[in-house]
Amino acid sequence: MTRLRIVTNLNASGWGPDESDDQTVVSSLGSLSKLPLEPRLKFDRQLRVCDFTYFTYQKNIRDAGRYGRQPVPVVVDEEMQFQTVDGRSLMKAKNMQHYRRKAVPKQTTQAFNQKQMEEEAMIMSAKQKHPEMRKQRMMHSRGNRPTARHHTFNEWSIEPSHSWHLLSDIPFSQLSKVDLPGKVVGTDVTWRGKLGVYDKRMDHISAKSEVPLQNLNDQFDYYWTSTNDDDCIMDYLLSTQRQESADAGDHIILGATDQILAVLMTAARSKYSWHLNVTKIDNKIIIDKANGSIIDMLTVNETSPEPPLPDAEIKINRPPALGYEAVKVNQCLRQQVLVSGQFSDEFELPPFVEEGDNPSTMAYRYRTFMVPGDNHGHGWSRVPIHVITRGEVHARIPGVSNGGYTYVCALNELPHKTQKSWRIQIETQKGALLANEMRNNTAKMQRFAACAIISGCDTLKLAYVSRRSPGDAEHHSIIGIHTYTTENLAVQMGLNMRNAWAVVRHICALIMDRPDGQYILVKDPLKANIRFYAAPEEEDVEYPSKE
């Protein structure tokens, strides 16, 4: 253990210890003798850190030469005369002569008035030459106030006539609240057409082994038959009229195709304007579409935050061109995924196929659905609805004992500069790609799922088709085909079939409250509602839609 020794020293004559006390000197400073000491070291140089007197010396010399005074002699060591030599030339001050304000010559009153008259004459001549320029600028400024996505939806599919009478507005918020107590099940009536066999090799397509999409539009005939032109639906309506009892208030009979029912079921998701023609006779309702309607076309990025603009610089990226491209892609894909020359079932030809036609391989499934009434509702909403419709079955998967019917549809890519290509996302971000397409094409994908459920298809084949070149809308490649269970995919999209059938029942109840006649359902292009019009009987409502 180290011993601690305390030495005391008393100095009565001053501060600090007494130097004459030998005991204090030996005990406190005795250990310093062990340290080496070099008396030749120059402590004055080692302790010098910085000297700021050099610049003061230079200033005194400069001021003395300027004012004619003798410089103050300053004794400076030779080492302090050291300075850094810079060989660069000093920057010259900019000549401010060019920046001086020039003197403006004095202008007389006569010259000023003459110049003002010339300017006014020039302005008046421009106004007389282009009288509508200001008006066009004002209209253009007013048109730019809404956001860009509203420009796509500001056209009516059919212009309301002055002779039409507006009966009611059906808001989308009201349609989202209706519901059914149970599930609606369909019953087969008859089959028509040919049912092909699905080629399972198509499921192995990937972005690395993409397959060119064959152009088969010229080899087959395709049909968009309306409700009134389908003899199977009309014959069924006539047969029910003969068999029903005298009391026509027991149920409502509705005739419509799967496309029309899907439009009504997913009306709350649609953005583009569409219209449907309605005919009411007693307790029967026939909902049909006009020739060339937008319902026959497939939309692209309809619900996207940045939908395609109608005045896009590239014409093939405008909504009408994209819709026509999507229709061709789906038609060719549904024939290419089939095994050539093999059929699962063959039925009678559809009634709308004429002699000499070469119809595409597709089976038409006619089914009936019984939609129950609302026990807590009022009026016609309490009456059940008997629905007769026609659905499409595109193929049958081999090796499946019960059913195996599948619905084939395609999504075509719209080139976008700020988004990744499908060829990159489909390999590494499959789920993100599907979620993004559900957001951009909610209405179209929900219609696909609704048509598949109406047709009784257990699975849905969703294909991703991309252009070979962004500027070529005629040549495409299949980069992937994914299989989904129809009901599970509908749930992922937010499609509730109980709400979908309840929407159909709600619209039928509104129609039944009106007398017999012709009516029109029009989707408002700028508002989230459906307009219900009454059309005069002498007026033809089969208007062609705008291109």
CSV table of C-alpha atoms in Angstrom, one decimal, residues 115-532:
chain,number,residue,atom,x,y,z
A,115,LYS,CA,-46.2,56.9,-80.6
A,116,GLN,CA,-49.2,56.1,-78.5
A,117,MET,CA,-51.6,56.5,-81.5
A,118,GLU,CA,-49.4,54.1,-83.5
A,119,GLU,CA,-49.6,51.5,-80.7
A,120,GLU,CA,-53.4,51.8,-80.4
A,121,ALA,CA,-53.8,51.5,-84.2
A,122,MET,CA,-51.7,48.3,-84.1
A,123,ILE,CA,-53.8,46.8,-81.3
A,124,MET,CA,-57.0,47.7,-83.1
A,125,SER,CA,-55.9,46.1,-86.3
A,126,ALA,CA,-55.0,42.9,-84.4
A,127,LYS,CA,-58.4,42.8,-82.8
A,128,GLN,CA,-60.2,43.3,-86.2
A,129,LYS,CA,-58.0,40.6,-87.8
A,130,HIS,CA,-58.7,38.0,-85.1
A,131,PRO,CA,-62.1,38.9,-83.4
A,132,GLU,CA,-62.5,35.5,-81.7
A,133,MET,CA,-59.0,35.2,-80.2
A,134,ARG,CA,-60.0,36.6,-76.8
A,135,LYS,CA,-63.1,34.5,-76.7
A,136,GLN,CA,-61.1,31.4,-77.4
A,137,ARG,CA,-58.6,32.2,-74.7
A,138,MET,CA,-61.4,32.7,-72.1
A,139,MET,CA,-63.0,29.4,-73.1
A,140,HIS,CA,-59.6,27.6,-72.9
A,141,SER,CA,-58.9,29.0,-69.5
A,142,ARG,CA,-62.3,27.9,-68.2
A,143,GLY,CA,-61.7,24.4,-69.7
A,144,ASN,CA,-58.4,24.1,-67.8
A,145,ARG,CA,-59.9,24.6,-64.4
A,146,PRO,CA,-61.0,20.9,-63.8
A,147,THR,CA,-58.4,18.3,-63.3
A,148,ALA,CA,-57.1,16.4,-66.3
A,149,ARG,CA,-58.9,13.2,-65.6
A,150,HIS,CA,-62.3,14.9,-66.0
A,151,HIS,CA,-61.6,15.7,-69.6
A,152,THR,CA,-62.0,12.0,-70.4
A,153,PHE,CA,-65.5,11.6,-68.9
A,154,ASN,CA,-67.2,14.8,-70.1
A,155,GLU,CA,-68.9,13.2,-73.1
A,156,TRP,CA,-72.3,11.6,-73.0
A,157,SER,CA,-72.8,8.2,-74.7
A,158,ILE,CA,-76.1,9.6,-75.9
A,159,GLU,CA,-77.3,13.2,-75.7
A,160,PRO,CA,-80.5,13.5,-73.7
A,161,SER,CA,-83.3,14.7,-75.9
A,162,HIS,CA,-85.7,17.6,-75.0
A,163,SER,CA,-88.6,15.2,-75.4
A,164,TRP,CA,-87.3,12.9,-72.6
A,165,HIS,CA,-88.7,13.3,-69.1
A,166,LEU,CA,-86.3,12.9,-66.2
A,167,LEU,CA,-87.9,10.6,-63.7
A,168,SER,CA,-85.2,10.2,-61.1
A,169,ASP,CA,-81.5,10.3,-60.3
A,170,ILE,CA,-80.0,7.1,-58.8
A,171,PRO,CA,-76.9,8.0,-56.8
A,172,PHE,CA,-74.1,5.5,-56.5
A,173,SER,CA,-74.1,5.9,-52.8
A,174,GLN,CA,-77.6,4.5,-52.7
A,175,LEU,CA,-76.6,1.5,-54.8
A,176,SER,CA,-73.8,0.5,-52.4
A,177,LYS,CA,-76.2,0.2,-49.5
A,178,VAL,CA,-78.6,-2.4,-50.9
A,179,ASP,CA,-78.1,-6.1,-50.1
A,180,LEU,CA,-79.7,-9.5,-50.4
A,181,PRO,CA,-80.2,-12.0,-47.5
A,182,GLY,CA,-78.7,-15.0,-49.4
A,183,LYS,CA,-76.8,-16.2,-52.4
A,184,VAL,CA,-78.4,-16.3,-55.9
A,185,VAL,CA,-77.9,-19.6,-57.7
A,186,GLY,CA,-78.4,-20.1,-61.4
A,187,THR,CA,-80.1,-22.9,-63.3
A,188,ASP,CA,-79.2,-24.0,-66.9
A,189,VAL,CA,-81.8,-23.7,-69.6
A,190,THR,CA,-79.9,-24.6,-72.8
A,191,TRP,CA,-76.4,-24.5,-74.4
A,192,ARG,CA,-75.5,-23.3,-77.8
A,193,GLY,CA,-72.2,-23.2,-79.8
A,194,LYS,CA,-69.0,-25.2,-79.4
A,195,LEU,CA,-67.0,-25.6,-76.2
A,196,GLY,CA,-63.3,-25.8,-76.8
A,197,VAL,CA,-60.5,-27.4,-74.7
A,198,TYR,CA,-58.0,-25.2,-72.9
A,199,ASP,CA,-54.4,-25.7,-73.7
A,200,LYS,CA,-52.5,-26.1,-70.4
A,201,ARG,CA,-49.2,-25.2,-72.1
A,202,MET,CA,-50.4,-21.6,-72.1
A,203,ASP,CA,-50.0,-21.5,-68.3
A,204,HIS,CA,-46.2,-21.8,-68.6
A,205,ILE,CA,-45.8,-18.6,-70.5
A,206,SER,CA,-43.5,-16.0,-68.8
A,207,ALA,CA,-41.8,-12.8,-69.7
A,208,LYS,CA,-38.6,-14.7,-70.6
A,209,SER,CA,-40.6,-17.1,-72.8
A,210,GLU,CA,-43.3,-14.8,-74.2
A,211,VAL,CA,-45.5,-16.0,-77.0
A,212,PRO,CA,-46.6,-13.8,-79.9
A,213,LEU,CA,-50.3,-13.1,-80.0
A,214,GLN,CA,-51.8,-14.5,-83.2
A,215,ASN,CA,-54.0,-12.2,-85.3
A,216,LEU,CA,-57.2,-14.3,-85.7
A,217,ASN,CA,-59.7,-11.5,-86.3
A,218,ASP,CA,-60.0,-12.3,-90.0
A,219,GLN,CA,-60.5,-16.0,-89.6
A,220,PHE,CA,-63.6,-16.0,-87.4
A,221,ASP,CA,-66.9,-14.1,-86.9
A,222,TYR,CA,-67.6,-12.5,-83.6
A,223,TYR,CA,-71.0,-11.4,-82.3
A,224,TRP,CA,-72.3,-8.7,-80.0
A,225,THR,CA,-75.9,-9.8,-80.1
A,226,SER,CA,-78.4,-7.6,-78.1
A,227,THR,CA,-81.3,-8.9,-76.0
A,228,ASN,CA,-84.0,-8.3,-78.6
A,229,ASP,CA,-82.0,-10.0,-81.3
A,230,ASP,CA,-81.5,-13.2,-79.3
A,231,ASP,CA,-84.3,-15.6,-80.1
A,232,CYS,CA,-83.6,-17.9,-77.2
A,233,ILE,CA,-84.2,-15.1,-74.7
A,234,MET,CA,-87.3,-13.8,-76.4
A,235,ASP,CA,-88.8,-17.3,-76.8
A,236,TYR,CA,-88.3,-17.9,-73.1
A,237,LEU,CA,-90.1,-14.7,-72.3
A,238,LEU,CA,-93.0,-15.7,-74.5
A,239,SER,CA,-93.2,-19.1,-73.0
A,240,THR,CA,-93.3,-17.7,-69.5
A,241,GLN,CA,-96.1,-15.4,-70.6
A,242,ARG,CA,-98.3,-18.4,-71.6
A,243,GLN,CA,-97.5,-20.4,-68.5
A,244,GLU,CA,-97.9,-17.6,-65.9
A,245,SER,CA,-101.2,-17.2,-64.0
A,246,ALA,CA,-103.6,-14.3,-64.3
A,247,ASP,CA,-102.0,-12.6,-61.3
A,248,ALA,CA,-99.0,-10.9,-62.8
A,249,GLY,CA,-97.8,-9.4,-59.5
A,250,ASP,CA,-96.3,-12.6,-58.1
A,251,HIS,CA,-92.9,-12.0,-59.7
A,252,ILE,CA,-91.0,-9.8,-62.2
A,253,ILE,CA,-89.5,-11.3,-65.3
A,254,LEU,CA,-86.2,-9.7,-66.5
A,255,GLY,CA,-84.5,-10.4,-69.8
A,256,ALA,CA,-80.9,-9.2,-70.4
A,257,THR,CA,-77.5,-10.4,-71.5
A,258,ASP,CA,-74.5,-11.0,-69.2
A,259,GLN,CA,-72.8,-7.9,-70.4
A,260,ILE,CA,-75.8,-5.7,-69.5
A,261,LEU,CA,-76.2,-7.3,-66.1
A,262,ALA,CA,-72.5,-6.8,-65.4
A,263,VAL,CA,-72.8,-3.1,-66.3
A,264,LEU,CA,-75.7,-2.7,-63.8
A,265,MET,CA,-73.9,-4.7,-61.1
A,266,THR,CA,-70.7,-2.6,-61.4
A,267,ALA,CA,-72.3,0.7,-62.2
A,268,ALA,CA,-70.9,2.3,-59.1
A,269,ARG,CA,-67.3,1.7,-60.4
A,270,SER,CA,-67.8,3.1,-63.9
A,271,LYS,CA,-66.5,6.5,-65.0
A,272,TYR,CA,-67.3,6.6,-68.6
A,273,SER,CA,-70.9,7.4,-69.7
A,274,TRP,CA,-73.1,4.5,-71.0
A,275,HIS,CA,-76.8,4.1,-71.6
A,276,LEU,CA,-79.3,1.2,-71.7
A,277,ASN,CA,-82.7,1.0,-73.4
A,278,VAL,CA,-85.5,-0.4,-71.2
A,279,THR,CA,-88.9,-1.7,-72.4
A,280,LYS,CA,-91.6,-2.5,-69.8
A,281,ILE,CA,-94.6,-4.6,-70.7
A,282,ASP,CA,-96.8,-5.7,-67.8
A,283,ASN,CA,-94.5,-7.5,-65.4
A,284,LYS,CA,-91.8,-8.0,-68.0
A,285,ILE,CA,-88.7,-5.9,-68.3
A,286,ILE,CA,-86.3,-6.1,-71.3
A,287,ILE,CA,-83.0,-4.2,-70.9
A,288,ASP,CA,-81.0,-3.8,-74.1
A,289,LYS,CA,-78.1,-1.9,-75.4
A,290,ALA,CA,-77.8,0.3,-78.5
A,291,ASN,CA,-75.8,-0.7,-81.5
A,292,GLY,CA,-72.2,0.4,-81.3
A,293,SER,CA,-72.5,1.1,-77.6
A,294,ILE,CA,-69.5,1.6,-75.3
A,295,ILE,CA,-70.7,-1.5,-73.5
A,296,ASP,CA,-69.4,-3.6,-76.4
A,297,MET,CA,-66.0,-1.9,-76.1
A,298,LEU,CA,-63.4,-2.6,-73.4
A,299,THR,CA,-62.0,0.4,-71.5
A,300,VAL,CA,-58.3,0.8,-70.6
A,301,ASN,CA,-57.3,2.5,-67.4
A,302,GLU,CA,-60.8,3.9,-66.9
A,303,THR,CA,-60.4,4.2,-63.1
A,304,SER,CA,-56.7,5.2,-63.1
A,305,PRO,CA,-55.6,8.4,-61.4
A,306,GLU,CA,-54.1,9.3,-64.8
A,307,PRO,CA,-56.5,7.9,-67.5
A,308,PRO,CA,-55.7,8.2,-71.2
A,309,LEU,CA,-56.6,11.6,-72.6
A,310,PRO,CA,-58.9,11.9,-75.7
A,311,ASP,CA,-56.5,14.4,-77.2
A,312,ALA,CA,-53.3,12.5,-76.5
A,313,GLU,CA,-50.4,13.2,-78.9
A,314,ILE,CA,-50.1,9.5,-79.9
A,315,LYS,CA,-53.5,8.6,-81.5
A,316,ILE,CA,-53.2,4.9,-80.6
A,317,ASN,CA,-53.2,5.8,-76.9
A,318,ARG,CA,-56.5,7.6,-77.0
A,319,PRO,CA,-59.5,5.9,-75.3
A,320,PRO,CA,-61.4,4.9,-78.4
A,321,ALA,CA,-58.3,3.4,-80.0
A,322,LEU,CA,-57.3,1.6,-76.8
A,323,GLY,CA,-60.8,0.2,-76.4
A,324,TYR,CA,-60.8,-1.2,-80.0
A,325,GLU,CA,-57.3,-2.7,-79.3
A,326,ALA,CA,-58.5,-4.3,-76.1
A,327,VAL,CA,-61.4,-6.0,-77.9
A,328,LYS,CA,-59.1,-7.4,-80.6
A,329,VAL,CA,-56.7,-8.7,-78.0
A,330,ASN,CA,-59.4,-10.5,-76.1
A,331,GLN,CA,-60.9,-12.0,-79.2
A,332,CYS,CA,-57.6,-13.4,-80.5
A,333,LEU,CA,-56.5,-14.6,-77.1
A,334,ARG,CA,-59.7,-16.6,-76.5
A,335,GLN,CA,-59.1,-18.6,-79.7
A,336,GLN,CA,-55.3,-19.0,-79.2
A,337,VAL,CA,-55.6,-20.6,-75.8
A,338,LEU,CA,-57.7,-23.5,-77.2
A,339,VAL,CA,-56.4,-26.8,-78.5
A,340,SER,CA,-56.8,-26.7,-82.2
A,341,GLY,CA,-59.4,-29.1,-83.6
A,342,GLN,CA,-60.6,-30.4,-80.2
A,343,PHE,CA,-64.0,-29.7,-78.6
A,344,SER,CA,-65.3,-30.7,-75.2
A,345,ASP,CA,-69.0,-30.3,-76.2
A,346,GLU,CA,-70.8,-29.4,-79.4
A,347,PHE,CA,-74.3,-27.9,-79.3
A,348,GLU,CA,-76.7,-26.3,-81.8
A,349,LEU,CA,-75.6,-23.1,-83.4
A,350,PRO,CA,-76.8,-19.9,-81.7
A,351,PRO,CA,-79.9,-18.3,-83.3
A,352,PHE,CA,-78.0,-15.2,-84.3
A,353,VAL,CA,-75.4,-17.1,-86.5
A,354,GLU,CA,-76.4,-16.8,-90.1
A,355,GLU,CA,-75.7,-19.2,-93.0
A,356,GLY,CA,-72.1,-18.9,-94.3
A,357,ASP,CA,-70.6,-17.5,-91.1
A,358,ASN,CA,-67.6,-19.0,-89.4
A,359,PRO,CA,-68.3,-18.4,-85.7
A,360,SER,CA,-65.5,-18.5,-83.2
A,361,THR,CA,-65.2,-21.4,-80.8
A,362,MET,CA,-67.3,-20.4,-77.8
A,363,ALA,CA,-70.2,-21.8,-75.9
A,364,TYR,CA,-73.3,-19.8,-75.0
A,365,ARG,CA,-74.9,-20.8,-71.7
A,366,TYR,CA,-78.5,-19.7,-71.1
A,367,ARG,CA,-79.4,-19.6,-67.5
A,368,THR,CA,-82.1,-18.4,-65.1
A,369,PHE,CA,-81.7,-16.8,-61.7
A,370,MET,CA,-84.3,-16.2,-59.0
A,371,VAL,CA,-83.6,-13.0,-57.1
A,372,PRO,CA,-85.6,-12.9,-53.8
A,373,GLY,CA,-87.5,-9.9,-52.8
A,374,ASP,CA,-86.8,-7.6,-49.9
A,375,ASN,CA,-89.2,-8.5,-47.0
A,376,HIS,CA,-88.4,-5.2,-45.3
A,377,GLY,CA,-88.9,-3.1,-48.5
A,378,HIS,CA,-91.8,-1.4,-50.0
A,379,GLY,CA,-93.8,-1.9,-53.2
A,380,TRP,CA,-92.1,-3.8,-56.0
A,381,SER,CA,-88.9,-4.3,-54.0
A,382,ARG,CA,-90.7,-7.1,-52.1
A,383,VAL,CA,-91.5,-9.0,-55.3
A,384,PRO,CA,-88.9,-11.6,-56.5
A,385,ILE,CA,-87.3,-11.3,-59.9
A,386,HIS,CA,-87.0,-14.1,-62.5
A,387,VAL,CA,-83.9,-13.4,-64.6
A,388,ILE,CA,-83.2,-15.0,-68.0
A,389,THR,CA,-79.7,-14.3,-69.4
A,390,ARG,CA,-77.1,-15.5,-71.8
A,391,GLY,CA,-73.5,-16.1,-70.7
A,392,GLU,CA,-70.2,-17.0,-72.4
A,393,VAL,CA,-68.0,-20.0,-71.5
A,394,HIS,CA,-64.7,-19.8,-73.4
A,395,ALA,CA,-63.1,-23.2,-72.6
A,396,ARG,CA,-63.1,-26.2,-70.5
A,397,ILE,CA,-60.0,-27.3,-68.5
A,398,PRO,CA,-59.1,-31.0,-69.3
A,399,GLY,CA,-58.9,-33.4,-66.4
A,400,VAL,CA,-61.6,-31.8,-64.3
A,401,SER,CA,-64.6,-34.1,-63.6
A,402,ASN,CA,-67.2,-31.7,-62.5
A,403,GLY,CA,-67.5,-28.4,-64.4
A,404,GLY,CA,-64.0,-27.1,-65.3
A,405,TYR,CA,-65.5,-24.2,-67.2
A,406,THR,CA,-63.2,-21.2,-67.4
A,407,TYR,CA,-63.6,-17.6,-68.5
A,408,VAL,CA,-60.6,-16.1,-70.4
A,409,CYS,CA,-59.9,-12.4,-70.5
A,410,ALA,CA,-56.9,-10.2,-71.1
A,411,LEU,CA,-55.4,-6.9,-69.9
A,412,ASN,CA,-53.4,-5.0,-72.4
A,413,GLU,CA,-50.6,-2.7,-71.2
A,414,LEU,CA,-50.7,1.0,-71.8
A,415,PRO,CA,-47.1,2.3,-72.1
A,416,HIS,CA,-46.3,4.9,-69.3
A,417,LYS,CA,-43.1,6.7,-68.7
A,418,THR,CA,-43.3,6.8,-64.9
A,419,GLN,CA,-44.3,3.2,-64.4
A,420,LYS,CA,-42.3,0.0,-64.7
A,421,SER,CA,-42.8,-2.3,-67.6
A,422,TRP,CA,-45.0,-5.4,-67.1
A,423,ARG,CA,-42.2,-7.6,-68.3
A,424,ILE,CA,-40.3,-6.5,-65.1
A,425,GLN,CA,-43.1,-6.6,-62.6
A,426,ILE,CA,-44.7,-9.9,-63.7
A,427,GLU,CA,-41.6,-11.8,-62.7
A,428,THR,CA,-40.8,-10.2,-59.3
A,429,GLN,CA,-43.9,-8.3,-58.3
A,430,LYS,CA,-46.8,-10.4,-59.4
A,431,GLY,CA,-49.1,-9.3,-56.5
A,432,ALA,CA,-48.3,-5.6,-56.9
A,433,LEU,CA,-49.0,-5.8,-60.6
A,434,LEU,CA,-52.4,-7.3,-60.0
A,435,ALA,CA,-53.3,-4.8,-57.3
A,436,ASN,CA,-52.2,-1.9,-59.6
A,437,GLU,CA,-54.4,-3.2,-62.4
A,438,MET,CA,-57.3,-3.6,-60.0
A,439,ARG,CA,-57.0,0.1,-59.2
A,440,ASN,CA,-56.6,1.3,-62.8
A,441,ASN,CA,-59.2,-1.1,-64.3
A,442,THR,CA,-61.7,-1.6,-61.5
A,443,ALA,CA,-64.8,-1.4,-63.6
A,444,LYS,CA,-63.5,-3.6,-66.4
A,445,MET,CA,-62.1,-6.3,-64.1
A,446,GLN,CA,-65.3,-6.4,-62.0
A,447,ARG,CA,-67.3,-6.9,-65.2
A,448,PHE,CA,-65.1,-9.8,-66.2
A,449,ALA,CA,-65.7,-11.4,-62.8
A,450,ALA,CA,-69.4,-10.7,-62.9
A,451,CYS,CA,-69.7,-12.3,-66.4
A,452,ALA,CA,-67.7,-15.3,-65.3
A,453,ILE,CA,-70.0,-15.8,-62.2
A,454,ILE,CA,-73.2,-15.4,-64.3
A,455,SER,CA,-71.8,-18.0,-66.8
A,456,GLY,CA,-71.1,-20.4,-64.0
A,457,CYS,CA,-67.3,-20.5,-64.6
A,458,ASP,CA,-65.3,-21.8,-61.7
A,459,THR,CA,-62.0,-20.3,-62.8
A,460,LEU,CA,-60.9,-17.1,-64.5
A,461,LYS,CA,-57.8,-17.0,-66.8
A,462,LEU,CA,-56.3,-13.5,-66.7
A,463,ALA,CA,-53.7,-12.9,-69.4
A,464,TYR,CA,-51.2,-10.0,-69.5
A,465,VAL,CA,-50.6,-8.8,-73.1
A,466,SER,CA,-48.1,-6.2,-74.0
A,467,ARG,CA,-47.1,-4.4,-77.2
A,468,ARG,CA,-44.0,-5.6,-78.9
A,469,SER,CA,-43.2,-1.9,-79.5
A,470,PRO,CA,-44.8,1.0,-77.7
A,471,GLY,CA,-45.8,2.6,-80.9
A,472,ASP,CA,-47.3,-0.5,-82.6
A,473,ALA,CA,-50.9,-1.4,-81.6
A,474,GLU,CA,-51.2,-4.3,-84.1
A,475,HIS,CA,-48.5,-6.7,-82.8
A,476,HIS,CA,-48.6,-8.0,-79.2
A,477,SER,CA,-47.0,-10.6,-77.0
A,478,ILE,CA,-48.5,-12.8,-74.2
A,479,ILE,CA,-46.1,-12.4,-71.2
A,480,GLY,CA,-48.2,-14.4,-68.7
A,481,ILE,CA,-51.5,-16.1,-67.9
A,482,HIS,CA,-52.6,-16.5,-64.3
A,483,THR,CA,-55.4,-18.6,-63.0
A,484,TYR,CA,-57.8,-17.4,-60.3
A,485,THR,CA,-60.8,-18.8,-58.6
A,486,THR,CA,-63.7,-16.6,-59.8
A,487,GLU,CA,-65.3,-16.0,-56.4
A,488,ASN,CA,-62.0,-15.3,-54.6
A,489,LEU,CA,-60.9,-12.9,-57.3
A,490,ALA,CA,-64.3,-11.1,-57.1
A,491,VAL,CA,-63.8,-10.7,-53.3
A,492,GLN,CA,-60.3,-9.2,-53.9
A,493,MET,CA,-61.7,-6.7,-56.4
A,494,GLY,CA,-64.4,-5.6,-53.9
A,495,LEU,CA,-67.3,-7.2,-55.9
A,496,ASN,CA,-70.0,-8.5,-53.6
A,497,MET,CA,-72.5,-10.5,-55.6
A,498,ARG,CA,-75.2,-10.1,-53.1
A,499,ASN,CA,-74.9,-6.4,-53.5
A,500,ALA,CA,-74.7,-6.8,-57.3
A,501,TRP,CA,-78.0,-8.7,-57.5
A,502,ALA,CA,-79.6,-6.3,-55.1
A,503,VAL,CA,-78.6,-3.4,-57.4
A,504,VAL,CA,-80.5,-5.2,-60.3
A,505,ARG,CA,-83.5,-5.7,-58.0
A,506,HIS,CA,-83.4,-2.0,-57.0
A,507,ILE,CA,-83.4,-0.8,-60.6
A,508,CYS,CA,-86.1,-3.2,-61.6
A,509,ALA,CA,-88.3,-1.9,-58.7
A,510,LEU,CA,-87.9,1.6,-60.0
A,511,ILE,CA,-88.9,0.6,-63.5
A,512,MET,CA,-92.0,-1.4,-62.3
A,513,ASP,CA,-93.3,1.7,-60.5
A,514,ARG,CA,-93.8,3.3,-64.0
A,515,PRO,CA,-96.4,2.5,-66.6
A,516,ASP,CA,-95.7,0.4,-69.7
A,517,GLY,CA,-93.4,2.1,-72.2
A,518,GLN,CA,-89.8,2.8,-73.2
A,519,TYR,CA,-87.2,4.1,-70.8
A,520,ILE,CA,-83.5,4.9,-70.8
A,521,LEU,CA,-80.8,4.5,-68.1
A,522,VAL,CA,-77.9,6.9,-68.7
A,523,LYS,CA,-74.7,7.1,-66.7
A,524,ASP,CA,-73.9,10.8,-66.0
A,525,PRO,CA,-70.3,11.5,-67.3
A,526,LEU,CA,-69.6,14.1,-64.6
A,527,LYS,CA,-71.6,12.9,-61.6
A,528,ALA,CA,-71.7,9.6,-59.7
A,529,ASN,CA,-75.3,8.8,-60.5
A,530,ILE,CA,-77.6,7.2,-63.1
A,531,ARG,CA,-80.3,9.2,-64.8
A,532,PHE,CA,-83.7,7.5,-65.4
